[in-house]
Amino acid sequence: MGDSRADRAFIGSFTSAGGRGIVVAEVDAATGALTEAGGSDAVADPSYLAAGAGGTVLYAVSETSDGAVAAFDTAGPGLRPIGPPVPVAGDGPTHLALAQGRLLTANYGSGSVSVLGLGPDGAPRGTPFLLRHTGEGPDRDRQREPHAHQVLPDPSGRWVLGVDLGTDSVRVCALDPVSGELRVHRETALRPGSGPRHLVFHPGGRHVCVLGELDPAVTLCRWDAATGELEPVAEIPLVAEGAEGLAYPSELAVSPDGRRLWVAVRGQDTIAVLELDEGFEKGELVATVPCGGHWPRDLVLDPGGRRLYVANERSGDVTWFDLDPATGLPHRGGSLPVPAVSCVLFA
């Protein structure tokens, strides 16, 4: 296999738990199999990754108390750091995304979102703008204070959405393209104690699916890009009635046609398969499938939407599944050992 970037996956892991940092893997187009092909341990705990515009720059958070972001050049066969890691002025960044030519991080520990500028080489630079969240939730163990878990631009490019597990809410924000200042436009309250962790935009651009970590369910919402309004309309439970044990959902993916959702559920160690109705405002849990390991922290569709890749953090592997085109059910294909794995990115 050649060096085509479309044939590679980038895998983040926790160096503090024995991970190797960022692993580069070649992808077999016919089988979906992953083969390790290098990587970098230049940044501590790169738990989440994002691809830059043009596909030749990779960004990674450093999920540490002195949170930082790092950039890597991926144009060659390996990973070359572009400058040193840059502080984000936040504790424990868990997610990052690009919006309007800037790099944003969601800082779980400090309950804030950071905005950094980018240099001509794609590297983050300067002093970050910091938006501090306020509020709390009813869970005294997990919601005594804000915990920003994800930050993501909407498909229109007009808004930035921040998901906060600690305040049971999603903040819709406007980003000033000149100053980099992030301002809250409106805050959408979700069910108290749900602990929203991540969201995905529906392919049609008019709906959003929000994943709750503390109470395992997906909240279906209407999204109006013209007004920046997010409106919850229904919930879908992720654990079958009567199921025992912990259930902490971590990530969700939506099919290209918008009719199915797949959700990784830690504790249950399952992939929940959900089907949505034609209006995408109702749905049901139709199956649960073993995730192939222990503690699935992340899952992602391949670029063709034919396979699902699951990062099983505690068993230390990335397991891939072929998706039945008729039912959406995942069928295990194989796995790649990656200690303390946290995320998978195709770029």
Short mmCIF file of C-alpha atoms in Angstrom, two decimals:
data_model
loop_
_atom_site.label_atom_id
_atom_site.label_comp_id
_atom_site.label_asym_id
_atom_site.label_seq_id
_atom_site.Cartn_x
_atom_site.Cartn_y
_atom_site.Cartn_z
CA MET A 1 0.00 0.00 0.00
CA GLY A 2 1.26 3.48 -0.82
CA ASP A 3 1.39 6.63 1.24
CA SER A 4 -2.06 7.93 0.23
CA ARG A 5 -3.57 9.68 3.21
CA ALA A 6 -6.96 8.09 2.40
CA ASP A 7 -5.39 4.72 3.24
CA ARG A 8 -4.39 5.71 6.76
CA ALA A 9 -6.00 5.97 10.15
CA PHE A 10 -4.66 7.93 13.12
CA ILE A 11 -5.21 6.47 16.58
CA GLY A 12 -4.86 8.38 19.88
CA SER A 13 -3.96 6.77 23.22
CA PHE A 14 -3.17 7.67 26.82
CA THR A 15 0.60 7.70 27.38
CA SER A 16 -0.01 7.98 31.14
CA ALA A 17 -1.69 4.54 31.02
CA GLY A 18 0.88 2.80 28.82
CA GLY A 19 -0.24 4.06 25.43
CA ARG A 20 2.20 4.95 22.66
CA GLY A 21 0.76 8.36 21.87
CA ILE A 22 -0.45 8.63 18.27
CA VAL A 23 -0.34 5.45 16.20
CA VAL A 24 -0.50 5.58 12.40
CA ALA A 25 -2.14 2.56 10.79
CA GLU A 26 -2.49 1.54 7.17
CA VAL A 27 -6.00 0.48 6.14
CA ASP A 28 -6.67 -2.44 3.80
CA ALA A 29 -9.42 -1.17 1.49
CA ALA A 30 -10.73 -4.67 0.79
CA THR A 31 -10.98 -5.99 4.36
CA GLY A 32 -10.78 -2.91 6.57
CA ALA A 33 -7.85 -4.44 8.46
CA LEU A 34 -5.44 -2.10 10.25
CA THR A 35 -1.67 -2.53 10.24
CA GLU A 36 0.53 -0.36 12.45
CA ALA A 37 2.87 1.82 10.40
CA GLY A 38 4.51 4.25 12.82
CA GLY A 39 3.44 7.12 15.04
CA SER A 40 4.64 9.68 17.56
CA ASP A 41 4.90 10.01 21.33
CA ALA A 42 5.81 13.70 21.14
CA VAL A 43 2.73 14.80 23.12
CA ALA A 44 1.36 13.41 26.38
CA ASP A 45 -2.09 11.79 26.43
CA PRO A 46 -3.28 12.68 22.89
CA SER A 47 -6.79 11.45 23.67
CA TYR A 48 -8.56 13.15 20.76
CA LEU A 49 -7.46 14.01 17.21
CA ALA A 50 -8.74 16.23 14.40
CA ALA A 51 -7.68 16.76 10.79
CA GLY A 52 -6.78 20.18 9.46
CA ALA A 53 -7.97 21.71 6.22
CA GLY A 54 -6.25 20.10 3.26
CA GLY A 55 -5.58 16.90 5.16
CA THR A 56 -1.85 17.41 5.71
CA VAL A 57 -2.01 18.61 9.34
CA LEU A 58 -3.15 16.54 12.31
CA TYR A 59 -4.14 18.14 15.61
CA ALA A 60 -4.09 16.46 19.02
CA VAL A 61 -5.17 17.51 22.48
CA SER A 62 -2.94 16.79 25.43
CA GLU A 63 -5.47 15.71 28.05
CA THR A 64 -3.43 16.74 31.08
CA SER A 65 -3.92 19.20 33.94
CA ASP A 66 -1.73 21.63 31.99
CA GLY A 67 -3.82 21.17 28.87
CA ALA A 68 -2.24 21.77 25.47
CA VAL A 69 -2.70 21.14 21.74
CA ALA A 70 -0.13 19.97 19.22
CA ALA A 71 0.09 19.91 15.43
CA PHE A 72 1.75 17.31 13.18
CA ASP A 73 2.65 17.30 9.50
CA THR A 74 1.20 14.15 7.91
CA ALA A 75 2.36 14.77 4.33
CA GLY A 76 5.15 12.21 4.61
CA PRO A 77 5.06 8.57 5.67
CA GLY A 78 5.20 9.44 9.39
CA LEU A 79 4.28 12.25 11.76
CA ARG A 80 6.44 15.34 12.12
CA PRO A 81 5.67 17.76 14.99
CA ILE A 82 5.05 21.33 13.83
CA GLY A 83 6.47 23.23 16.76
CA PRO A 84 5.98 22.44 20.44
CA PRO A 85 2.61 21.83 22.15
CA VAL A 86 0.74 25.09 22.88
CA PRO A 87 -1.11 25.65 26.20
CA VAL A 88 -4.90 26.05 26.00
CA ALA A 89 -5.30 27.74 29.43
CA GLY A 90 -7.64 24.90 30.41
CA ASP A 91 -7.52 21.66 32.38
CA GLY A 92 -8.03 18.31 30.70
CA PRO A 93 -8.99 19.10 27.08
CA THR A 94 -11.02 16.16 25.78
CA HIS A 95 -12.04 17.32 22.31
CA LEU A 96 -10.94 19.75 19.60
CA ALA A 97 -12.24 21.03 16.29
CA LEU A 98 -11.50 23.63 13.64
CA ALA A 99 -13.90 26.52 12.98
CA GLN A 100 -13.42 29.61 10.82
CA GLY A 101 -9.67 29.10 10.61
CA ARG A 102 -9.21 28.68 14.37
CA LEU A 103 -8.64 25.70 16.66
CA LEU A 104 -11.03 25.14 19.57
CA THR A 105 -10.76 22.77 22.52
CA ALA A 106 -13.33 21.60 25.09
CA ASN A 107 -11.64 21.53 28.49
CA TYR A 108 -13.37 19.02 30.74
CA GLY A 109 -11.53 19.71 33.99
CA SER A 110 -11.97 23.48 33.97
CA GLY A 111 -15.35 23.57 32.20
CA SER A 112 -14.26 25.93 29.45
CA VAL A 113 -13.70 26.25 25.70
CA SER A 114 -10.43 27.64 24.32
CA VAL A 115 -9.95 29.33 20.94
CA LEU A 116 -6.48 29.50 19.37
CA GLY A 117 -5.19 31.12 16.20
CA LEU A 118 -3.27 29.17 13.56
CA GLY A 119 -0.05 30.13 11.85
CA PRO A 120 0.69 29.80 8.11
CA ASP A 121 2.15 26.34 8.76
CA GLY A 122 -1.03 25.24 10.53
CA ALA A 123 0.46 25.26 14.01
CA PRO A 124 -1.57 26.76 16.89
CA ARG A 125 -0.17 29.99 18.25
CA GLY A 126 -0.84 32.95 20.52
CA THR A 127 -2.75 33.36 23.75
CA PRO A 128 -6.08 31.51 23.66
CA PHE A 129 -9.44 33.18 24.15
CA LEU A 130 -11.26 31.38 26.97
CA LEU A 131 -15.03 30.96 27.35
CA ARG A 132 -15.80 29.75 30.87
CA HIS A 133 -19.00 27.81 31.41
CA THR A 134 -21.14 28.22 34.54
CA GLY A 135 -23.74 25.99 36.17
CA GLU A 136 -24.13 22.53 37.66
CA GLY A 137 -26.32 19.42 37.59
CA PRO A 138 -28.03 17.10 40.08
CA ASP A 139 -25.34 14.37 40.11
CA ARG A 140 -23.16 15.36 43.06
CA ASP A 141 -20.33 13.07 41.96
CA ARG A 142 -20.07 14.28 38.37
CA GLN A 143 -21.95 17.57 38.08
CA ARG A 144 -20.81 19.90 40.86
CA GLU A 145 -19.35 22.19 38.21
CA PRO A 146 -19.20 22.60 34.43
CA HIS A 147 -17.43 19.93 32.36
CA ALA A 148 -17.14 20.89 28.70
CA HIS A 149 -16.75 17.63 26.79
CA GLN A 150 -17.06 18.53 23.11
CA VAL A 151 -16.92 21.58 20.85
CA LEU A 152 -18.07 21.36 17.24
CA PRO A 153 -19.00 23.74 14.39
CA ASP A 154 -22.38 23.23 12.76
CA PRO A 155 -22.55 22.31 9.04
CA SER A 156 -23.46 25.86 8.02
CA GLY A 157 -20.28 27.24 9.59
CA ARG A 158 -22.28 29.95 11.39
CA TRP A 159 -22.26 28.45 14.87
CA VAL A 160 -20.13 26.52 17.34
CA LEU A 161 -21.83 24.09 19.73
CA GLY A 162 -20.33 23.23 23.11
CA VAL A 163 -21.57 20.13 24.94
CA ASP A 164 -21.28 20.31 28.74
CA LEU A 165 -21.72 17.17 30.84
CA GLY A 166 -21.70 19.10 34.11
CA THR A 167 -24.48 21.56 33.29
CA ASP A 168 -26.80 19.26 31.26
CA SER A 169 -26.77 21.70 28.38
CA VAL A 170 -25.52 22.56 24.91
CA ARG A 171 -24.28 26.09 24.28
CA VAL A 172 -24.75 27.53 20.82
CA CYS A 173 -22.03 30.12 20.30
CA ALA A 174 -20.95 32.67 17.71
CA LEU A 175 -17.26 32.91 16.86
CA ASP A 176 -15.84 36.29 15.88
CA PRO A 177 -13.59 35.54 12.88
CA VAL A 178 -11.41 38.58 13.54
CA SER A 179 -10.85 38.55 17.30
CA GLY A 180 -11.43 34.85 17.94
CA GLU A 181 -13.86 35.71 20.73
CA LEU A 182 -16.54 33.11 21.39
CA ARG A 183 -19.92 34.40 22.63
CA VAL A 184 -22.89 32.36 23.87
CA HIS A 185 -25.89 32.90 21.59
CA ARG A 186 -28.25 30.61 23.51
CA GLU A 187 -28.02 27.68 25.92
CA THR A 188 -30.27 24.66 25.43
CA ALA A 189 -31.17 22.76 28.60
CA LEU A 190 -31.40 18.97 28.38
CA ARG A 191 -32.95 16.62 30.93
CA PRO A 192 -31.34 17.12 34.37
CA GLY A 193 -28.82 14.38 35.15
CA SER A 194 -28.50 13.21 31.54
CA GLY A 195 -24.87 14.35 31.38
CA PRO A 196 -24.51 15.15 27.66
CA ARG A 197 -21.12 14.09 26.33
CA HIS A 198 -21.05 14.33 22.52
CA LEU A 199 -23.36 15.16 19.63
CA VAL A 200 -23.50 14.51 15.89
CA PHE A 201 -25.25 16.49 13.18
CA HIS A 202 -27.70 14.55 11.07
CA PRO A 203 -26.70 14.38 7.37
CA GLY A 204 -29.70 16.50 6.40
CA GLY A 205 -28.42 19.38 8.53
CA ARG A 206 -31.76 19.93 10.30
CA HIS A 207 -31.38 17.54 13.24
CA VAL A 208 -28.85 16.81 15.97
CA CYS A 209 -28.36 13.66 18.07
CA VAL A 210 -26.99 14.32 21.58
CA LEU A 211 -25.49 11.47 23.59
CA GLY A 212 -26.00 11.32 27.35
CA GLU A 213 -23.23 9.73 29.41
CA LEU A 214 -24.75 9.74 32.90
CA ASP A 215 -28.17 8.46 31.81
CA PRO A 216 -27.70 6.24 28.74
CA ALA A 217 -29.90 7.75 26.04
CA VAL A 218 -29.74 9.71 22.81
CA THR A 219 -31.70 12.95 22.66
CA LEU A 220 -33.03 13.80 19.19
CA CYS A 221 -33.19 17.54 18.51
CA ARG A 222 -34.32 19.88 15.76
CA TRP A 223 -31.62 22.27 14.54
CA ASP A 224 -32.28 25.63 12.92
CA ALA A 225 -29.08 27.03 11.43
CA ALA A 226 -30.78 30.31 10.53
CA THR A 227 -31.59 31.15 14.15
CA GLY A 228 -29.07 28.98 15.99
CA GLU A 229 -31.84 27.19 17.89
CA LEU A 230 -31.53 23.63 19.20
CA GLU A 231 -34.84 22.04 20.29
CA PRO A 232 -35.00 18.61 22.03
CA VAL A 233 -37.93 16.51 20.78
CA ALA A 234 -37.42 12.87 21.88
CA GLU A 235 -35.14 10.43 23.71
CA ILE A 236 -34.07 6.90 22.79
CA PRO A 237 -32.74 4.62 25.59
CA LEU A 238 -29.50 2.78 24.85
CA VAL A 239 -29.83 -0.12 27.29
CA ALA A 240 -32.50 -2.78 27.02
CA GLU A 241 -35.04 -2.89 29.85
CA GLY A 242 -33.80 -5.14 32.64
CA ALA A 243 -30.12 -4.97 31.64
CA GLU A 244 -27.76 -4.98 34.63
CA GLY A 245 -24.42 -3.30 35.23
CA LEU A 246 -22.85 0.06 34.44
CA ALA A 247 -23.72 1.91 31.27
CA TYR A 248 -21.66 4.96 30.29
CA PRO A 249 -22.09 5.79 26.58
CA SER A 250 -19.06 7.41 25.00
CA GLU A 251 -19.56 8.14 21.29
CA LEU A 252 -22.09 7.87 18.49
CA ALA A 253 -22.04 7.73 14.69
CA VAL A 254 -24.81 8.28 12.16
CA SER A 255 -25.23 6.44 8.86
CA PRO A 256 -24.82 8.41 5.61
CA ASP A 257 -28.56 8.11 4.92
CA GLY A 258 -29.43 9.26 8.45
CA ARG A 259 -31.58 6.24 9.27
CA ARG A 260 -29.28 4.54 11.78
CA LEU A 261 -27.17 5.39 14.79
CA TRP A 262 -24.43 3.33 16.40
CA VAL A 263 -23.42 4.09 19.99
CA ALA A 264 -20.53 2.74 22.08
CA VAL A 265 -21.64 1.90 25.63
CA ARG A 266 -18.91 1.40 28.22
CA GLY A 267 -19.64 -0.96 31.12
CA GLN A 268 -22.10 -2.91 29.00
CA ASP A 269 -19.24 -3.17 26.46
CA THR A 270 -21.70 -3.05 23.61
CA ILE A 271 -22.53 -1.25 20.40
CA ALA A 272 -26.13 -0.10 20.49
CA VAL A 273 -27.87 -0.06 17.10
CA LEU A 274 -30.68 2.48 16.74
CA GLU A 275 -33.12 3.09 13.89
CA LEU A 276 -34.74 6.47 13.24
CA ASP A 277 -38.09 7.11 11.55
CA GLU A 278 -38.45 9.02 8.30
CA GLY A 279 -38.81 12.35 10.11
CA PHE A 280 -35.66 11.64 12.19
CA GLU A 281 -37.49 12.73 15.36
CA LYS A 282 -38.37 9.27 16.70
CA GLY A 283 -36.39 6.09 16.99
CA GLU A 284 -35.80 2.83 18.79
CA LEU A 285 -33.06 0.55 20.02
CA VAL A 286 -33.11 -2.49 17.72
CA ALA A 287 -30.02 -4.43 18.82
CA THR A 288 -26.94 -4.50 21.02
CA VAL A 289 -23.74 -6.19 19.85
CA PRO A 290 -20.53 -6.94 21.82
CA CYS A 291 -17.91 -4.26 21.12
CA GLY A 292 -15.07 -6.76 20.75
CA GLY A 293 -13.21 -5.62 23.88
CA HIS A 294 -13.56 -3.72 27.13
CA TRP A 295 -14.58 -0.09 27.72
CA PRO A 296 -15.31 1.25 24.21
CA ARG A 297 -14.27 4.91 24.43
CA ASP A 298 -14.74 5.80 20.78
CA LEU A 299 -16.32 4.52 17.60
CA VAL A 300 -16.21 5.87 14.06
CA LEU A 301 -17.43 4.97 10.59
CA ASP A 302 -14.89 4.53 7.83
CA PRO A 303 -15.10 7.14 5.02
CA GLY A 304 -17.28 4.84 2.91
CA GLY A 305 -19.74 4.15 5.72
CA ARG A 306 -19.27 0.39 5.30
CA ARG A 307 -17.37 -0.40 8.50
CA LEU A 308 -17.33 0.64 12.12
CA TYR A 309 -14.14 0.98 14.18
CA VAL A 310 -14.27 0.81 17.98
CA ALA A 311 -11.48 1.98 20.33
CA ASN A 312 -11.63 -0.32 23.37
CA GLU A 313 -9.62 1.58 25.95
CA ARG A 314 -9.19 -0.95 28.76
CA SER A 315 -8.61 -4.04 26.62
CA GLY A 316 -6.23 -2.01 24.45
CA ASP A 317 -7.45 -2.66 20.93
CA VAL A 318 -9.17 -1.15 17.91
CA THR A 319 -11.77 -3.60 16.63
CA TRP A 320 -13.42 -3.22 13.23
CA PHE A 321 -16.83 -4.43 12.14
CA ASP A 322 -18.44 -4.93 8.75
CA LEU A 323 -21.92 -3.40 8.66
CA ASP A 324 -24.81 -5.37 7.20
CA PRO A 325 -26.23 -2.98 4.57
CA ALA A 326 -29.79 -4.25 5.15
CA THR A 327 -29.91 -4.32 8.97
CA GLY A 328 -27.00 -2.12 10.07
CA LEU A 329 -25.82 -4.88 12.41
CA PRO A 330 -22.03 -4.91 12.99
CA HIS A 331 -20.12 -8.17 12.35
CA ARG A 332 -16.63 -8.39 13.82
CA GLY A 333 -13.80 -8.38 11.30
CA GLY A 334 -10.62 -8.19 13.37
CA SER A 335 -8.60 -6.03 15.75
CA LEU A 336 -5.29 -4.20 16.19
CA PRO A 337 -3.62 -4.05 19.63
CA VAL A 338 -3.26 -0.42 20.79
CA PRO A 339 -2.67 -0.01 24.54
CA ALA A 340 -4.86 2.57 26.31
CA VAL A 341 -6.51 3.56 23.03
CA SER A 342 -8.83 6.57 23.09
CA CYS A 343 -9.89 7.54 19.55
CA VAL A 344 -9.69 6.71 15.84
CA LEU A 345 -9.59 9.24 13.01
CA PHE A 346 -9.69 8.71 9.24
CA ALA A 347 -8.14 11.66 7.43
#
